[in-house]
């Protein structure tokens, strides 16, 4: 997927998130993140948007920690969220393709990283907001969902921060059943998971399903669609894969 497409998705997903949050009300519980109410979701995602914007807009080449989340609530919080989301979209849309700034996962360029990362950040939290509103959340696009699985497995969980570890080496296969070539082999050891694209060797367990369901499931927003083989490997993922 191209950077411009990620920016377009970020724009749409942020608007949907705000709309769902407004309909739900900031007091509403977020069933996909049980410790949160909608106000927490808006404060968190809005702070992430502002944090990401600063790296690109100010061309920051070193890490900067998150700023404080605001004490706003209700209509003021929604307005604050929408303002920050719009600034992020506009900043990415107008940035030079070769802008240099800090980023934390491998990517073709810093701009490509931030567009992709913020599109997925916002899409997952849009799903949360729609779950809080009630009804069935809007389905993710297939190619975007497959890309999100790739980012999660080969990006986030390749980092030292990943808690998905196994004293006994295990192999997890992840398969988006409706997307050509969307198969990953995840090797679990006492080190961070090592993921390869493709069906590489035997697997102890396979989780599979349509990309649009597998993507939120791997982010622990839905049950895993289908598990075959040793279910304890899938359970290890469910217990340990929360991203910090």
mmCIF file of N, CA and C in Angstrom, residues 110-212:
data_model
loop_
_atom_site.group_PDB
_atom_site.id
_atom_site.type_symbol
_atom_site.label_atom_id
_atom_site.label_comp_id
_atom_site.label_asym_id
_atom_site.label_seq_id
_atom_site.Cartn_x
_atom_site.Cartn_y
_atom_site.Cartn_z
ATOM 1 N N UNK A 110 10.697 7.624 6.840
ATOM 2 C CA UNK A 110 9.968 8.061 8.034
ATOM 3 C C UNK A 110 8.514 8.427 7.737
ATOM 4 N N UNK A 111 8.275 9.087 6.613
ATOM 5 C CA UNK A 111 6.900 9.466 6.281
ATOM 6 C C UNK A 111 6.038 8.229 6.046
ATOM 7 N N UNK A 112 6.574 7.247 5.332
ATOM 8 C CA UNK A 112 5.833 6.001 5.106
ATOM 9 C C UNK A 112 5.520 5.323 6.438
ATOM 10 N N UNK A 113 6.487 5.337 7.362
ATOM 11 C CA UNK A 113 6.248 4.736 8.676
ATOM 12 C C UNK A 113 5.109 5.418 9.399
ATOM 13 N N UNK A 114 5.157 6.742 9.525
ATOM 14 C CA UNK A 114 4.153 7.438 10.341
ATOM 15 C C UNK A 114 2.772 7.356 9.716
ATOM 16 N N UNK A 115 2.686 7.402 8.395
ATOM 17 C CA UNK A 115 1.370 7.266 7.754
ATOM 18 C C UNK A 115 0.783 5.883 8.020
ATOM 19 N N UNK A 116 1.584 4.860 7.854
ATOM 20 C CA UNK A 116 1.114 3.491 8.086
ATOM 21 C C UNK A 116 0.759 3.277 9.558
ATOM 22 N N UNK A 117 1.667 3.671 10.447
ATOM 23 C CA UNK A 117 1.464 3.415 11.878
ATOM 24 C C UNK A 117 0.233 4.134 12.403
ATOM 25 N N UNK A 118 0.037 5.392 12.005
ATOM 26 C CA UNK A 118 -1.111 6.128 12.511
ATOM 27 C C UNK A 118 -2.411 5.675 11.872
ATOM 28 N N UNK A 119 -2.372 5.184 10.642
ATOM 29 C CA UNK A 119 -3.584 4.610 10.050
ATOM 30 C C UNK A 119 -4.028 3.395 10.856
ATOM 31 N N UNK A 120 -3.089 2.520 11.213
ATOM 32 C CA UNK A 120 -3.454 1.326 11.977
ATOM 33 C C UNK A 120 -3.812 1.671 13.421
ATOM 34 N N UNK A 121 -3.077 2.561 14.030
ATOM 35 C CA UNK A 121 -3.413 2.996 15.397
ATOM 36 C C UNK A 121 -4.850 3.503 15.456
ATOM 37 N N UNK A 122 -5.198 4.329 14.518
ATOM 38 C CA UNK A 122 -6.513 4.963 14.519
ATOM 39 C C UNK A 122 -7.598 3.958 14.143
ATOM 40 N N UNK A 123 -7.300 3.061 13.215
ATOM 41 C CA UNK A 123 -8.302 2.071 12.799
ATOM 42 C C UNK A 123 -8.667 1.122 13.940
ATOM 43 N N UNK A 124 -7.673 0.653 14.675
ATOM 44 C CA UNK A 124 -7.956 -0.251 15.796
ATOM 45 C C UNK A 124 -8.781 0.470 16.855
ATOM 46 N N UNK A 125 -8.448 1.728 17.122
ATOM 47 C CA UNK A 125 -9.207 2.463 18.132
ATOM 48 C C UNK A 125 -10.576 2.923 17.612
ATOM 49 N N UNK A 126 -10.721 3.075 16.306
ATOM 50 C CA UNK A 126 -12.065 3.283 15.749
ATOM 51 C C UNK A 126 -12.940 2.066 16.025
ATOM 52 N N UNK A 127 -12.364 0.889 15.860
ATOM 53 C CA UNK A 127 -13.081 -0.352 16.180
ATOM 54 C C UNK A 127 -13.521 -0.332 17.651
ATOM 55 N N UNK A 128 -12.635 0.128 18.532
ATOM 56 C CA UNK A 128 -12.977 0.246 19.959
ATOM 57 C C UNK A 128 -14.148 1.195 20.176
ATOM 58 N N UNK A 129 -14.095 2.349 19.516
ATOM 59 C CA UNK A 129 -15.162 3.339 19.694
ATOM 60 C C UNK A 129 -16.499 2.805 19.190
ATOM 61 N N UNK A 130 -16.487 2.103 18.076
ATOM 62 C CA UNK A 130 -17.735 1.540 17.558
ATOM 63 C C UNK A 130 -18.258 0.412 18.433
ATOM 64 N N UNK A 131 -17.342 -0.327 19.067
ATOM 65 C CA UNK A 131 -17.775 -1.347 20.022
ATOM 66 C C UNK A 131 -18.446 -0.689 21.226
ATOM 67 N N UNK A 132 -17.923 0.453 21.658
ATOM 68 C CA UNK A 132 -18.522 1.179 22.780
ATOM 69 C C UNK A 132 -19.888 1.751 22.419
ATOM 70 N N UNK A 133 -20.048 2.162 21.182
ATOM 71 C CA UNK A 133 -21.319 2.715 20.706
ATOM 72 C C UNK A 133 -22.400 1.637 20.645
ATOM 73 N N UNK A 134 -21.978 0.399 20.363
ATOM 74 C CA UNK A 134 -22.928 -0.689 20.194
ATOM 75 C C UNK A 134 -23.171 -0.984 18.731
ATOM 76 N N UNK A 135 -23.662 -2.161 18.449
ATOM 77 C CA UNK A 135 -23.828 -2.579 17.069
ATOM 78 C C UNK A 135 -22.545 -3.211 16.552
ATOM 79 N N UNK A 136 -22.527 -3.565 15.298
ATOM 80 C CA UNK A 136 -21.373 -4.229 14.695
ATOM 81 C C UNK A 136 -20.415 -3.199 14.114
ATOM 82 N N UNK A 137 -19.148 -3.179 14.563
ATOM 83 C CA UNK A 137 -18.185 -2.236 13.978
ATOM 84 C C UNK A 137 -18.021 -2.457 12.479
ATOM 85 N N UNK A 138 -17.744 -1.384 11.774
ATOM 86 C CA UNK A 138 -17.524 -1.476 10.326
ATOM 87 C C UNK A 138 -16.308 -2.336 10.040
ATOM 88 N N UNK A 139 -16.401 -3.173 9.015
ATOM 89 C CA UNK A 139 -15.319 -4.098 8.688
ATOM 90 C C UNK A 139 -14.143 -3.368 8.056
ATOM 91 N N UNK A 140 -12.947 -3.843 8.341
ATOM 92 C CA UNK A 140 -11.738 -3.294 7.740
ATOM 93 C C UNK A 140 -11.610 -3.771 6.295
ATOM 94 N N UNK A 141 -10.978 -2.955 5.466
ATOM 95 C CA UNK A 141 -10.653 -3.394 4.116
ATOM 96 C C UNK A 141 -9.678 -4.563 4.158
ATOM 97 N N UNK A 142 -9.827 -5.498 3.239
ATOM 98 C CA UNK A 142 -9.026 -6.728 3.273
ATOM 99 C C UNK A 142 -7.528 -6.456 3.180
ATOM 100 N N UNK A 143 -7.096 -5.654 2.203
ATOM 101 C CA UNK A 143 -5.665 -5.413 2.019
ATOM 102 C C UNK A 143 -5.087 -4.631 3.190
ATOM 103 N N UNK A 144 -5.855 -3.676 3.701
ATOM 104 C CA UNK A 144 -5.405 -2.905 4.854
ATOM 105 C C UNK A 144 -5.274 -3.814 6.074
ATOM 106 N N UNK A 145 -6.230 -4.699 6.265
ATOM 107 C CA UNK A 145 -6.179 -5.624 7.399
ATOM 108 C C UNK A 145 -4.964 -6.544 7.289
ATOM 109 N N UNK A 146 -4.692 -7.064 6.103
ATOM 110 C CA UNK A 146 -3.526 -7.923 5.916
ATOM 111 C C UNK A 146 -2.240 -7.154 6.208
ATOM 112 N N UNK A 147 -2.189 -5.898 5.804
ATOM 113 C CA UNK A 147 -1.020 -5.078 6.107
ATOM 114 C C UNK A 147 -0.878 -4.870 7.612
ATOM 115 N N UNK A 148 -1.998 -4.697 8.293
ATOM 116 C CA UNK A 148 -1.952 -4.513 9.742
ATOM 117 C C UNK A 148 -1.446 -5.750 10.464
ATOM 118 N N UNK A 149 -1.802 -6.935 9.962
ATOM 119 C CA UNK A 149 -1.268 -8.173 10.529
ATOM 120 C C UNK A 149 0.246 -8.207 10.354
ATOM 121 N N UNK A 150 0.705 -7.836 9.170
ATOM 122 C CA UNK A 150 2.135 -7.821 8.887
ATOM 123 C C UNK A 150 2.861 -6.849 9.816
ATOM 124 N N UNK A 151 2.303 -5.657 9.992
ATOM 125 C CA UNK A 151 2.939 -4.672 10.878
ATOM 126 C C UNK A 151 3.027 -5.198 12.304
ATOM 127 N N UNK A 152 1.961 -5.834 12.762
ATOM 128 C CA UNK A 152 1.943 -6.357 14.121
ATOM 129 C C UNK A 152 2.974 -7.467 14.310
ATOM 130 N N UNK A 153 2.998 -8.427 13.390
ATOM 131 C CA UNK A 153 3.863 -9.591 13.551
ATOM 132 C C UNK A 153 5.327 -9.286 13.262
ATOM 133 N N UNK A 154 5.584 -8.585 12.171
ATOM 134 C CA UNK A 154 6.982 -8.361 11.765
ATOM 135 C C UNK A 154 7.547 -7.035 12.276
ATOM 136 N N UNK A 155 6.666 -6.195 12.850
ATOM 137 C CA UNK A 155 7.106 -4.927 13.396
ATOM 138 C C UNK A 155 7.080 -4.936 14.909
ATOM 139 N N UNK A 156 5.887 -4.801 15.471
ATOM 140 C CA UNK A 156 5.756 -4.691 16.925
ATOM 141 C C UNK A 156 6.383 -5.872 17.668
ATOM 142 N N UNK A 157 6.065 -7.074 17.233
ATOM 143 C CA UNK A 157 6.512 -8.230 18.010
ATOM 144 C C UNK A 157 7.907 -8.711 17.637
ATOM 145 N N UNK A 158 8.581 -7.995 16.755
ATOM 146 C CA UNK A 158 10.006 -8.243 16.540
ATOM 147 C C UNK A 158 10.845 -7.455 17.540
ATOM 148 N N UNK A 159 10.215 -6.534 18.252
ATOM 149 C CA UNK A 159 10.943 -5.681 19.195
ATOM 150 C C UNK A 159 11.210 -6.398 20.515
ATOM 151 N N UNK A 160 12.204 -5.937 21.206
ATOM 152 C CA UNK A 160 12.560 -6.507 22.507
ATOM 153 C C UNK A 160 11.408 -6.397 23.495
ATOM 154 N N UNK A 161 10.522 -5.424 23.298
ATOM 155 C CA UNK A 161 9.400 -5.214 24.204
ATOM 156 C C UNK A 161 8.378 -6.344 24.184
ATOM 157 N N UNK A 162 8.348 -7.139 23.120
ATOM 158 C CA UNK A 162 7.330 -8.183 23.021
ATOM 159 C C UNK A 162 7.436 -9.162 24.184
ATOM 160 N N UNK A 163 6.288 -9.469 24.777
ATOM 161 C CA UNK A 163 6.245 -10.418 25.895
ATOM 162 C C UNK A 163 5.835 -11.820 25.439
ATOM 163 N N UNK A 164 5.677 -12.026 24.138
ATOM 164 C CA UNK A 164 5.288 -13.352 23.641
ATOM 165 C C UNK A 164 6.545 -14.207 23.567
ATOM 166 N N UNK A 165 6.815 -14.908 24.646
ATOM 167 C CA UNK A 165 8.016 -15.744 24.759
ATOM 168 C C UNK A 165 7.592 -17.155 25.181
ATOM 169 N N UNK A 166 8.410 -18.124 24.835
ATOM 170 C CA UNK A 166 8.120 -19.511 25.188
ATOM 171 C C UNK A 166 9.411 -20.215 25.567
ATOM 172 N N UNK A 167 9.433 -20.839 26.752
ATOM 173 C CA UNK A 167 10.617 -21.589 27.173
ATOM 174 C C UNK A 167 10.871 -22.763 26.233
ATOM 175 N N UNK A 168 9.800 -23.369 25.736
ATOM 176 C CA UNK A 168 9.902 -24.437 24.745
ATOM 177 C C UNK A 168 9.653 -23.848 23.366
ATOM 178 N N UNK A 169 10.572 -23.989 22.426
ATOM 179 C CA UNK A 169 10.350 -23.423 21.088
ATOM 180 C C UNK A 169 9.045 -23.911 20.468
ATOM 181 N N UNK A 170 8.268 -22.985 19.973
ATOM 182 C CA UNK A 170 6.981 -23.296 19.342
ATOM 183 C C UNK A 170 6.879 -22.490 18.044
ATOM 184 N N UNK A 171 6.040 -22.980 17.133
ATOM 185 C CA UNK A 171 5.840 -22.275 15.859
ATOM 186 C C UNK A 171 4.347 -22.031 15.666
ATOM 187 N N UNK A 172 4.025 -20.768 15.444
ATOM 188 C CA UNK A 172 2.648 -20.352 15.183
ATOM 189 C C UNK A 172 2.537 -19.921 13.725
ATOM 190 N N UNK A 173 1.554 -20.452 13.035
ATOM 191 C CA UNK A 173 1.267 -20.013 11.668
ATOM 192 C C UNK A 173 0.046 -19.100 11.700
ATOM 193 N N UNK A 174 0.128 -18.004 10.978
ATOM 194 C CA UNK A 174 -0.982 -17.062 10.853
ATOM 195 C C UNK A 174 -1.341 -16.976 9.378
ATOM 196 N N UNK A 175 -2.622 -17.189 9.054
ATOM 197 C CA UNK A 175 -3.033 -17.248 7.654
ATOM 198 C C UNK A 175 -4.310 -16.435 7.442
ATOM 199 N N UNK A 176 -4.208 -15.423 6.590
ATOM 200 C CA UNK A 176 -5.411 -14.708 6.148
ATOM 201 C C UNK A 176 -5.983 -15.491 4.974
ATOM 202 N N UNK A 177 -7.085 -16.167 5.210
ATOM 203 C CA UNK A 177 -7.579 -17.169 4.267
ATOM 204 C C UNK A 177 -8.126 -16.587 2.970
ATOM 205 N N UNK A 178 -8.400 -15.290 2.952
ATOM 206 C CA UNK A 178 -8.997 -14.674 1.765
ATOM 207 C C UNK A 178 -8.032 -13.760 1.011
ATOM 208 N N UNK A 179 -6.742 -13.833 1.349
ATOM 209 C CA UNK A 179 -5.769 -12.903 0.779
ATOM 210 C C UNK A 179 -4.566 -13.670 0.273
ATOM 211 N N UNK A 180 -4.288 -13.581 -1.017
ATOM 212 C CA UNK A 180 -3.166 -14.317 -1.607
ATOM 213 C C UNK A 180 -1.854 -13.922 -0.944
ATOM 214 N N UNK A 181 -1.082 -14.917 -0.528
ATOM 215 C CA UNK A 181 0.243 -14.672 0.016
ATOM 216 C C UNK A 181 0.278 -14.158 1.438
ATOM 217 N N UNK A 182 -0.867 -14.037 2.073
ATOM 218 C CA UNK A 182 -0.909 -13.474 3.431
ATOM 219 C C UNK A 182 -0.795 -14.587 4.462
ATOM 220 N N UNK A 183 0.425 -15.143 4.559
ATOM 221 C CA UNK A 183 0.735 -16.205 5.512
ATOM 222 C C UNK A 183 2.035 -15.822 6.215
ATOM 223 N N UNK A 184 2.067 -16.047 7.511
ATOM 224 C CA UNK A 184 3.239 -15.722 8.322
ATOM 225 C C UNK A 184 3.591 -16.918 9.197
ATOM 226 N N UNK A 185 4.878 -17.152 9.401
ATOM 227 C CA UNK A 185 5.375 -18.183 10.296
ATOM 228 C C UNK A 185 6.089 -17.496 11.453
ATOM 229 N N UNK A 186 5.577 -17.700 12.658
ATOM 230 C CA UNK A 186 6.067 -16.995 13.846
ATOM 231 C C UNK A 186 6.763 -18.004 14.751
ATOM 232 N N UNK A 187 8.047 -17.820 14.965
ATOM 233 C CA UNK A 187 8.824 -18.728 15.817
ATOM 234 C C UNK A 187 8.941 -18.125 17.214
ATOM 235 N N UNK A 188 8.423 -18.878 18.191
ATOM 236 C CA UNK A 188 8.377 -18.407 19.574
ATOM 237 C C UNK A 188 9.442 -19.130 20.391
ATOM 238 N N UNK A 189 10.298 -18.337 21.016
ATOM 239 C CA UNK A 189 11.362 -18.853 21.875
ATOM 240 C C UNK A 189 11.455 -17.923 23.083
ATOM 241 N N UNK A 190 12.558 -17.987 23.803
ATOM 242 C CA UNK A 190 12.764 -17.066 24.913
ATOM 243 C C UNK A 190 13.209 -15.692 24.439
ATOM 244 N N UNK A 191 13.443 -15.560 23.148
ATOM 245 C CA UNK A 191 13.770 -14.275 22.526
ATOM 246 C C UNK A 191 12.500 -13.681 21.909
ATOM 247 N N UNK A 192 12.548 -12.418 21.434
ATOM 248 C CA UNK A 192 11.368 -11.866 20.752
ATOM 249 C C UNK A 192 10.953 -12.748 19.573
ATOM 250 N N UNK A 193 9.657 -12.831 19.287
ATOM 251 C CA UNK A 193 9.201 -13.657 18.157
ATOM 252 C C UNK A 193 9.916 -13.293 16.857
ATOM 253 N N UNK A 194 10.260 -14.318 16.092
ATOM 254 C CA UNK A 194 10.891 -14.124 14.787
ATOM 255 C C UNK A 194 9.891 -14.555 13.728
ATOM 256 N N UNK A 195 9.450 -13.626 12.887
ATOM 257 C CA UNK A 195 8.386 -13.881 11.919
ATOM 258 C C UNK A 195 8.911 -13.789 10.499
ATOM 259 N N UNK A 196 8.555 -14.772 9.697
ATOM 260 C CA UNK A 196 8.855 -14.780 8.272
ATOM 261 C C UNK A 196 7.555 -14.785 7.486
ATOM 262 N N UNK A 197 7.555 -14.137 6.335
ATOM 263 C CA UNK A 197 6.430 -14.267 5.429
ATOM 264 C C UNK A 197 6.457 -15.644 4.800
ATOM 265 N N UNK A 198 5.305 -16.264 4.670
ATOM 266 C CA UNK A 198 5.201 -17.535 3.978
ATOM 267 C C UNK A 198 5.036 -18.705 4.921
ATOM 268 N N UNK A 199 4.791 -19.854 4.322
ATOM 269 C CA UNK A 199 4.570 -21.102 5.050
ATOM 270 C C UNK A 199 5.903 -21.824 5.136
ATOM 271 N N UNK A 200 6.658 -21.532 6.192
ATOM 272 C CA UNK A 200 8.030 -22.009 6.319
ATOM 273 C C UNK A 200 8.075 -23.144 7.347
ATOM 274 N N UNK A 201 8.226 -24.383 6.882
ATOM 275 C CA UNK A 201 8.318 -25.519 7.783
ATOM 276 C C UNK A 201 6.999 -25.867 8.447
ATOM 277 N N UNK A 202 7.076 -26.746 9.429
ATOM 278 C CA UNK A 202 5.890 -27.192 10.152
ATOM 279 C C UNK A 202 5.525 -26.189 11.244
ATOM 280 N N UNK A 203 4.250 -26.195 11.621
ATOM 281 C CA UNK A 203 3.776 -25.314 12.686
ATOM 282 C C UNK A 203 3.079 -26.143 13.754
ATOM 283 N N UNK A 204 3.212 -25.711 15.013
ATOM 284 C CA UNK A 204 2.502 -26.370 16.104
ATOM 285 C C UNK A 204 1.032 -25.973 16.140
ATOM 286 N N UNK A 205 0.741 -24.777 15.671
ATOM 287 C CA UNK A 205 -0.619 -24.235 15.734
ATOM 288 C C UNK A 205 -0.810 -23.276 14.577
ATOM 289 N N UNK A 206 -2.017 -23.234 14.047
ATOM 290 C CA UNK A 206 -2.338 -22.247 13.019
ATOM 291 C C UNK A 206 -3.587 -21.490 13.419
ATOM 292 N N UNK A 207 -3.518 -20.173 13.278
ATOM 293 C CA UNK A 207 -4.713 -19.343 13.419
ATOM 294 C C UNK A 207 -5.020 -18.772 12.039
ATOM 295 N N UNK A 208 -6.284 -18.839 11.656
ATOM 296 C CA UNK A 208 -6.636 -18.439 10.301
ATOM 297 C C UNK A 208 -8.028 -17.829 10.276
ATOM 298 N N UNK A 209 -8.299 -17.157 9.182
ATOM 299 C CA UNK A 209 -9.594 -16.552 8.978
ATOM 300 C C UNK A 209 -9.479 -15.406 8.007
ATOM 301 N N UNK A 210 -10.590 -14.802 7.607
ATOM 302 C CA UNK A 210 -10.535 -13.632 6.730
ATOM 303 C C UNK A 210 -9.689 -12.529 7.361
ATOM 304 N N UNK A 211 -8.940 -11.821 6.536
ATOM 305 C CA UNK A 211 -8.031 -10.793 7.052
ATOM 306 C C UNK A 211 -8.743 -9.781 7.942
ATOM 307 N N UNK A 212 -9.961 -9.395 7.552
ATOM 308 C CA UNK A 212 -10.688 -8.365 8.292
ATOM 309 C C UNK A 212 -11.103 -8.812 9.689
#
